PDB file of C-alpha atoms in Angstrom:
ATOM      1  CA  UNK A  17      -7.493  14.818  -0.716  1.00  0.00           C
ATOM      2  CA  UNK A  18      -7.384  18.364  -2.121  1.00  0.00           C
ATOM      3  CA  UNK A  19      -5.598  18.975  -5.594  1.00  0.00           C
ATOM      4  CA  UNK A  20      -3.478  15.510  -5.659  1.00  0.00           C
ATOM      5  CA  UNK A  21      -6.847  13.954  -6.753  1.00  0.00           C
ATOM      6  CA  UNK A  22      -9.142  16.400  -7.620  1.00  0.00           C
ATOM      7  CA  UNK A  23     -11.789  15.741  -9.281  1.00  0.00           C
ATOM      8  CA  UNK A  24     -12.350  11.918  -8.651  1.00  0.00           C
ATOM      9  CA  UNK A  25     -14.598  12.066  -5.581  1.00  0.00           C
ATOM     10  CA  UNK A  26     -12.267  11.220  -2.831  1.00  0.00           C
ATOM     11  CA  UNK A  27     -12.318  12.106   0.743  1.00  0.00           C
ATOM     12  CA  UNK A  28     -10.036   9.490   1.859  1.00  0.00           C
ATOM     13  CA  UNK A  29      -6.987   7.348   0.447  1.00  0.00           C
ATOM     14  CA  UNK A  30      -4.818   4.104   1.298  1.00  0.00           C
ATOM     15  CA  UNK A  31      -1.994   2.436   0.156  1.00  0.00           C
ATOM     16  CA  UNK A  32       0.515   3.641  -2.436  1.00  0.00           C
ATOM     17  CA  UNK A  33       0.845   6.075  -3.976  1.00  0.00           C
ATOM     18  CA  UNK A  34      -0.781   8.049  -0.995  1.00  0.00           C
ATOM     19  CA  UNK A  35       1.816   7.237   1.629  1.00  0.00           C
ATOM     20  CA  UNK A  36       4.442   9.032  -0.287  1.00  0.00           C
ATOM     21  CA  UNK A  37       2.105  12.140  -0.064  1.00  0.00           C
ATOM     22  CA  UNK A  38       1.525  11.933   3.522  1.00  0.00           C
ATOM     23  CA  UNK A  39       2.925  14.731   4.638  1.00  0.00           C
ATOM     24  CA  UNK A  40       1.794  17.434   1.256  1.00  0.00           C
ATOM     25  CA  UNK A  41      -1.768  15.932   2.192  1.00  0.00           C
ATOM     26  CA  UNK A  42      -1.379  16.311   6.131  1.00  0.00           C
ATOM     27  CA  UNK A  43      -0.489  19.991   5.430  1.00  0.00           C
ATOM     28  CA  UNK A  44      -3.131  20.108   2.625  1.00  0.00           C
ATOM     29  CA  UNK A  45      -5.826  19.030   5.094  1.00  0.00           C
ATOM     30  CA  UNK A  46      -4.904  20.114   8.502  1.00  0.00           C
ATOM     31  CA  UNK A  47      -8.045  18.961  10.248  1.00  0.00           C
ATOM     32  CA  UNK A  48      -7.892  15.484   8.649  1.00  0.00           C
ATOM     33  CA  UNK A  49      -6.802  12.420  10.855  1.00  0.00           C
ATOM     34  CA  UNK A  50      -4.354  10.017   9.552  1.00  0.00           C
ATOM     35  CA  UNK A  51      -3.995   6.377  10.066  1.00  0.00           C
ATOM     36  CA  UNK A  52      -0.557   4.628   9.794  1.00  0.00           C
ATOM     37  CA  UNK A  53      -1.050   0.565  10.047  1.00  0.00           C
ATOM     38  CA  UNK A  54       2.159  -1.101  11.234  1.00  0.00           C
ATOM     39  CA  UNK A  55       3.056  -4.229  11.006  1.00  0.00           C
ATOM     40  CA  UNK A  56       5.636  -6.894  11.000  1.00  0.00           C
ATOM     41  CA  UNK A  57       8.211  -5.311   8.522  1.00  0.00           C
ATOM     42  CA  UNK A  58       9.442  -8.875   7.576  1.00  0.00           C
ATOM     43  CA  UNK A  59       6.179  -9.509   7.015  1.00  0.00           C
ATOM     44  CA  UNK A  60       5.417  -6.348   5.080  1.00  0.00           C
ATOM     45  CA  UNK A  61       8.740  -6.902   2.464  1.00  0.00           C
ATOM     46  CA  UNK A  62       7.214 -10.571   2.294  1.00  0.00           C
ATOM     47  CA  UNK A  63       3.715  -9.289   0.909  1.00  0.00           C
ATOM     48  CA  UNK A  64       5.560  -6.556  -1.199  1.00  0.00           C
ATOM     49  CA  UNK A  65       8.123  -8.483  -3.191  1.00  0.00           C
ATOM     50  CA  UNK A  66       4.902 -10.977  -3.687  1.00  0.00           C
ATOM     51  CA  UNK A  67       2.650  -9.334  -4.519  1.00  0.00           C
ATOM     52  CA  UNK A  68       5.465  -7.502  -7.005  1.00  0.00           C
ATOM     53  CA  UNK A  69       6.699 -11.128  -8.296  1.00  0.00           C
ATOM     54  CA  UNK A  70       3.158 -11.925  -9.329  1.00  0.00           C
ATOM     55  CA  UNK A  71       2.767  -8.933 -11.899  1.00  0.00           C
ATOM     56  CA  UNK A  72       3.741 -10.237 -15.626  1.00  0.00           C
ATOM     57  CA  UNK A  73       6.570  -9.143 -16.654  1.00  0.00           C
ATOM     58  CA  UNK A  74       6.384  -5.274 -18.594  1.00  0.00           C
ATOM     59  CA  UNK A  75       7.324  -7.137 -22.077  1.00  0.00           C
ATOM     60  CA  UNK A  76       4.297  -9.974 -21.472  1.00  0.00           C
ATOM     61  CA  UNK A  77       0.967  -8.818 -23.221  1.00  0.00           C
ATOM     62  CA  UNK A  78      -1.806  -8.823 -21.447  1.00  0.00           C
ATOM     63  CA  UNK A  79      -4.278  -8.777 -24.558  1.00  0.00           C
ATOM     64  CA  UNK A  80      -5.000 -12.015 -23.902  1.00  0.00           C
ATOM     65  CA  UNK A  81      -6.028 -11.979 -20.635  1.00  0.00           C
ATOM     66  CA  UNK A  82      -9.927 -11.167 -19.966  1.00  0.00           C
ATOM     67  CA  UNK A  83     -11.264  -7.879 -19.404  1.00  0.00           C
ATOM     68  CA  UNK A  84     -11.011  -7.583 -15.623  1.00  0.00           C
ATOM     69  CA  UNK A  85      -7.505  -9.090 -15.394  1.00  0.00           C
ATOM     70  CA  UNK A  86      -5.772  -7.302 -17.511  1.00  0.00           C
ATOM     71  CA  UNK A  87      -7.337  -3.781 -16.108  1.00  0.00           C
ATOM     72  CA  UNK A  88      -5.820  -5.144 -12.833  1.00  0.00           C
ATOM     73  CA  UNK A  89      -2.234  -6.144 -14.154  1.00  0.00           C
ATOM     74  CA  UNK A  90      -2.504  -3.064 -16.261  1.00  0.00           C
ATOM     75  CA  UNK A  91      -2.811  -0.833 -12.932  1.00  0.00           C
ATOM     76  CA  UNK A  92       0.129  -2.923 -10.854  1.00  0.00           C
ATOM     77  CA  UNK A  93       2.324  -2.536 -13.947  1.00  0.00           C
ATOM     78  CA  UNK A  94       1.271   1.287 -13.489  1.00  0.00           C
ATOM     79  CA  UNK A  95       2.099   0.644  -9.547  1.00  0.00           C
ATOM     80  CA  UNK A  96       5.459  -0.707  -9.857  1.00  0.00           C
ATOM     81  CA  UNK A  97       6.302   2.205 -11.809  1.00  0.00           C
ATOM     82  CA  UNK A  98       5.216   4.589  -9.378  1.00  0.00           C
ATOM     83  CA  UNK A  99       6.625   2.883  -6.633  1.00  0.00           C
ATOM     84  CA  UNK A 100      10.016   2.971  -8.731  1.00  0.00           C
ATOM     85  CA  UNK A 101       9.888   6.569  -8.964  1.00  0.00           C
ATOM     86  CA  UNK A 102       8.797   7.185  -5.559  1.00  0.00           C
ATOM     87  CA  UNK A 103      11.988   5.920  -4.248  1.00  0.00           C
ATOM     88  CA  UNK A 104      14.127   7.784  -6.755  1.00  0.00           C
ATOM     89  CA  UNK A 105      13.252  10.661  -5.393  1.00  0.00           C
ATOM     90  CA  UNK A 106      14.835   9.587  -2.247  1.00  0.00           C
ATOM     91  CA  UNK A 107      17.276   7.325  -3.036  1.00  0.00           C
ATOM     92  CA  UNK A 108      18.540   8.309  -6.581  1.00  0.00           C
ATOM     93  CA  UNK A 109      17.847   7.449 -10.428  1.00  0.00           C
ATOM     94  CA  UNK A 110      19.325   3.701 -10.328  1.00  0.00           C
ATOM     95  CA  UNK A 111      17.106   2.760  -7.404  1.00  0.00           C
ATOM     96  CA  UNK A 112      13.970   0.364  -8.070  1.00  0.00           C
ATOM     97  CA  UNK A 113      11.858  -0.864  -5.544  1.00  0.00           C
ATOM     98  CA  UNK A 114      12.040  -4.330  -6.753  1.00  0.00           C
ATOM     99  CA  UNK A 115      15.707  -5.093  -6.277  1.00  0.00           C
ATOM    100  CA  UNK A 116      15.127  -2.812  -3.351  1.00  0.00           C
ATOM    101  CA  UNK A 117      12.640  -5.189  -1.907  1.00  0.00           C
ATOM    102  CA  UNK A 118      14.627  -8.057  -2.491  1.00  0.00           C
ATOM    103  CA  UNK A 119      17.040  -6.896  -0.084  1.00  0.00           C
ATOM    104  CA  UNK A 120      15.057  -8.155   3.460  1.00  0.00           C
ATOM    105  CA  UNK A 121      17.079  -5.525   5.467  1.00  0.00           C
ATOM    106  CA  UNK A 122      17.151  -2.639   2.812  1.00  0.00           C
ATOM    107  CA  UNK A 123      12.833  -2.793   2.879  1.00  0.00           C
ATOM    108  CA  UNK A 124      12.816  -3.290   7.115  1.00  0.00           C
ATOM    109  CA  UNK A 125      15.131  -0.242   7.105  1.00  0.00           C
ATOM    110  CA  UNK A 126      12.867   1.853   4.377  1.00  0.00           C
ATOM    111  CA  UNK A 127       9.673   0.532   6.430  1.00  0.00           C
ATOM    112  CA  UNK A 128      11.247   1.482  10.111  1.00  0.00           C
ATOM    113  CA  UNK A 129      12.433   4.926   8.895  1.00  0.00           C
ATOM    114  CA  UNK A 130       8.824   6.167   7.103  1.00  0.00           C
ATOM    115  CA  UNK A 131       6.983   5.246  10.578  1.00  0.00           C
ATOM    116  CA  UNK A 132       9.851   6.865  12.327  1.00  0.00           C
ATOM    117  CA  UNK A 133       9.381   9.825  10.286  1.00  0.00           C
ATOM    118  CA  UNK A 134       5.795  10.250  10.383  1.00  0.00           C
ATOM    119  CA  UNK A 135       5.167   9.321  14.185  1.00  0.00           C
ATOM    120  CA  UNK A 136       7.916  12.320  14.723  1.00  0.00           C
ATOM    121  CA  UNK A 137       5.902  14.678  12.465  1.00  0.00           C
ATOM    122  CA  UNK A 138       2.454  14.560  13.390  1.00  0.00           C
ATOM    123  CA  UNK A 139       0.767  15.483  16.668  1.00  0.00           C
ATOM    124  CA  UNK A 140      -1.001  12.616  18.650  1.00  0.00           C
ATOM    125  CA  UNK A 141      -4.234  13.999  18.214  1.00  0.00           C
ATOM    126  CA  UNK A 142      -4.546  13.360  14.210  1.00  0.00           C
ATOM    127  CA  UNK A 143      -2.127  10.520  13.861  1.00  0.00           C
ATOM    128  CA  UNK A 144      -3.338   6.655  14.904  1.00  0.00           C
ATOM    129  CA  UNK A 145      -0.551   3.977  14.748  1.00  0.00           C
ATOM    130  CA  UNK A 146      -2.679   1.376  13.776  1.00  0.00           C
ATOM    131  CA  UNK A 147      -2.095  -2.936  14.171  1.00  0.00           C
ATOM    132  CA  UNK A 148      -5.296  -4.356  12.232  1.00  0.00           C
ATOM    133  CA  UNK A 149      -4.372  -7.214  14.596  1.00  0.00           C
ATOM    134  CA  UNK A 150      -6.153  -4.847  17.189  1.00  0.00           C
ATOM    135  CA  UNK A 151      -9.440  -4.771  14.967  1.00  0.00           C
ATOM    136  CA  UNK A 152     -12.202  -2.663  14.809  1.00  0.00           C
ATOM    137  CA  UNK A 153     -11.470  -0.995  18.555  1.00  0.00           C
ATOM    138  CA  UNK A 154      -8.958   1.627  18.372  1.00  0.00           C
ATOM    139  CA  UNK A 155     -10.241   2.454  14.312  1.00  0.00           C
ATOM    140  CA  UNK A 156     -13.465   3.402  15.612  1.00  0.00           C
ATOM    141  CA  UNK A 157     -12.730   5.486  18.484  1.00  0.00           C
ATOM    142  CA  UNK A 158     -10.287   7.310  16.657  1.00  0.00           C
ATOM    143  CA  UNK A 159     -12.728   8.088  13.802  1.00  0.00           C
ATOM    144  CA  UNK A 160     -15.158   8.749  16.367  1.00  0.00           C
ATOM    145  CA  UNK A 161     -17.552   5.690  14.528  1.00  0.00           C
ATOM    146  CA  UNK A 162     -20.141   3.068  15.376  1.00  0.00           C
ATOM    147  CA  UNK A 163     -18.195  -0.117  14.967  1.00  0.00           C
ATOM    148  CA  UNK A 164     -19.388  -2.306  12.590  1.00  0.00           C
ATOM    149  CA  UNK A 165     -20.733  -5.150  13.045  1.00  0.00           C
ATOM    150  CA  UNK A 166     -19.168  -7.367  10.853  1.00  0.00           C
ATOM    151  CA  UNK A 167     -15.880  -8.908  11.630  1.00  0.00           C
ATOM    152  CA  UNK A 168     -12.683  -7.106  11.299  1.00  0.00           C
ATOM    153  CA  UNK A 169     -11.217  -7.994   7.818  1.00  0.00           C
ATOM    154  CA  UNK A 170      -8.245  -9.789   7.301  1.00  0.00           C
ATOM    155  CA  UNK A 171      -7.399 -10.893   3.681  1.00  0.00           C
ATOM    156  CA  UNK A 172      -4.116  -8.735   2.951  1.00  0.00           C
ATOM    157  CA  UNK A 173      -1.868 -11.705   3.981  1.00  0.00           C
ATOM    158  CA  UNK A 174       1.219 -12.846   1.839  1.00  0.00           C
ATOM    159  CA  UNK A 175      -0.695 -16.085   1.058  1.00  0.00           C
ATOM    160  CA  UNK A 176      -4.085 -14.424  -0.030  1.00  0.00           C
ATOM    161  CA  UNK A 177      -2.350 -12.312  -2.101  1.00  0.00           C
ATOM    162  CA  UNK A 178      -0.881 -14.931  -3.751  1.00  0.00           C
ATOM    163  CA  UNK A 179      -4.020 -17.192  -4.698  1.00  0.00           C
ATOM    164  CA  UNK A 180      -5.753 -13.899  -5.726  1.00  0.00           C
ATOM    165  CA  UNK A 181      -3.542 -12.874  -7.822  1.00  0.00           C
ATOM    166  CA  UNK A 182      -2.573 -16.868  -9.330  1.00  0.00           C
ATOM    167  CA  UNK A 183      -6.415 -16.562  -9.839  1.00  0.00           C
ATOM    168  CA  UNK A 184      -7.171 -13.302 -11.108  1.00  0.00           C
ATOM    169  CA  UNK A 185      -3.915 -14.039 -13.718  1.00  0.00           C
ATOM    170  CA  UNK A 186      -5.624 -17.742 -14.486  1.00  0.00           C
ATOM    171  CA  UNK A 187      -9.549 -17.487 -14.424  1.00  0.00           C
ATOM    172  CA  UNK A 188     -10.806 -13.601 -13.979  1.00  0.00           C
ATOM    173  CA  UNK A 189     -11.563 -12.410 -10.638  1.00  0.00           C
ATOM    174  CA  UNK A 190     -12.141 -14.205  -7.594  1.00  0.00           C
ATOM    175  CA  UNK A 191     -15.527 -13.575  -5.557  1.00  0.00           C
TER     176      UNK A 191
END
């Protein structure tokens, strides 16, 4: 992923922060192929603003919490703070992504407009818009991959999410 994460052994990245790099790494890389999974945006601001809700609050300590636990709340405390100051850069210093999430239409519009934007910016030929409802299919030819064969994974739901997290914050980690 060139100098955004040098040094730590990636070739690849998902989920934030990358997608607010997309376009520095497209230009960084411009042989790489890049994957943009769509979805529902209701759906999406649903998961978010869940997934959000269920980090303790910045003022809760987390020294009590077991090892594994807190490393993870630790790093979503970290997350909501980069996600804050990603969208400051584009919508201004009093903008958060929480409250912004909380707005249903605000997070559609901010979800519509970044596929929008990158479907306009990148040829055909390196960019898959990708439904995971498809599977393993259009992945794999686009990679150019065997597909595997396991089944397709589906556990980022609003609802998993939620008992992981319930869990993680109430026993340690779930298996």
């Amino acid at each position: 992923m060139g100098p955004l994460l040098d040094g730590y052994g990636y070739r690849s990245g998902m989920d934030w922060p990358t997608p607010h790099a997309w376009h520095e790494l497209a230009d960084l890389h411009p042989d790489a192929k890049l994957i943009l999974t769509i979805r529902d945006p209701t759906k999406w601001q649903e998961s978010i603003r869940t997934l959000l809700s269920h980090v303790p609050e910045a003022h809760s300590p987390l020294d009590t919490l077991p090892d594994q636990p807190r490393r993870v709340f630790t790093a979503l405390r970290r997350l909501h703070r980069i996600l804050d100051e990603t969208g400051q850069t584009y919508f201004g210093p009093d903008w958060t992504f929480s409250t912004a999430l909380n707005d249903e239409a605000t997070a559609v519009t901010l979800f519509e407009e970044h596929t929008k934007t990158v479907t306009k910016t990148l040829p055909a030929d390196r960019l898959l818009i990708f439904d995971v409802r498809e599977g393993w299919a259009p992945l794999c030819t686009f990679l150019n991959v065997d597909t595997p064969a396991e089944p397709f994974p589906h556990r980022n739901d609003r609802d998993t999410m939620r008992t992981a997290l319930d869990s993680l914050r109430n026993t340690g980690p779930m298996h």
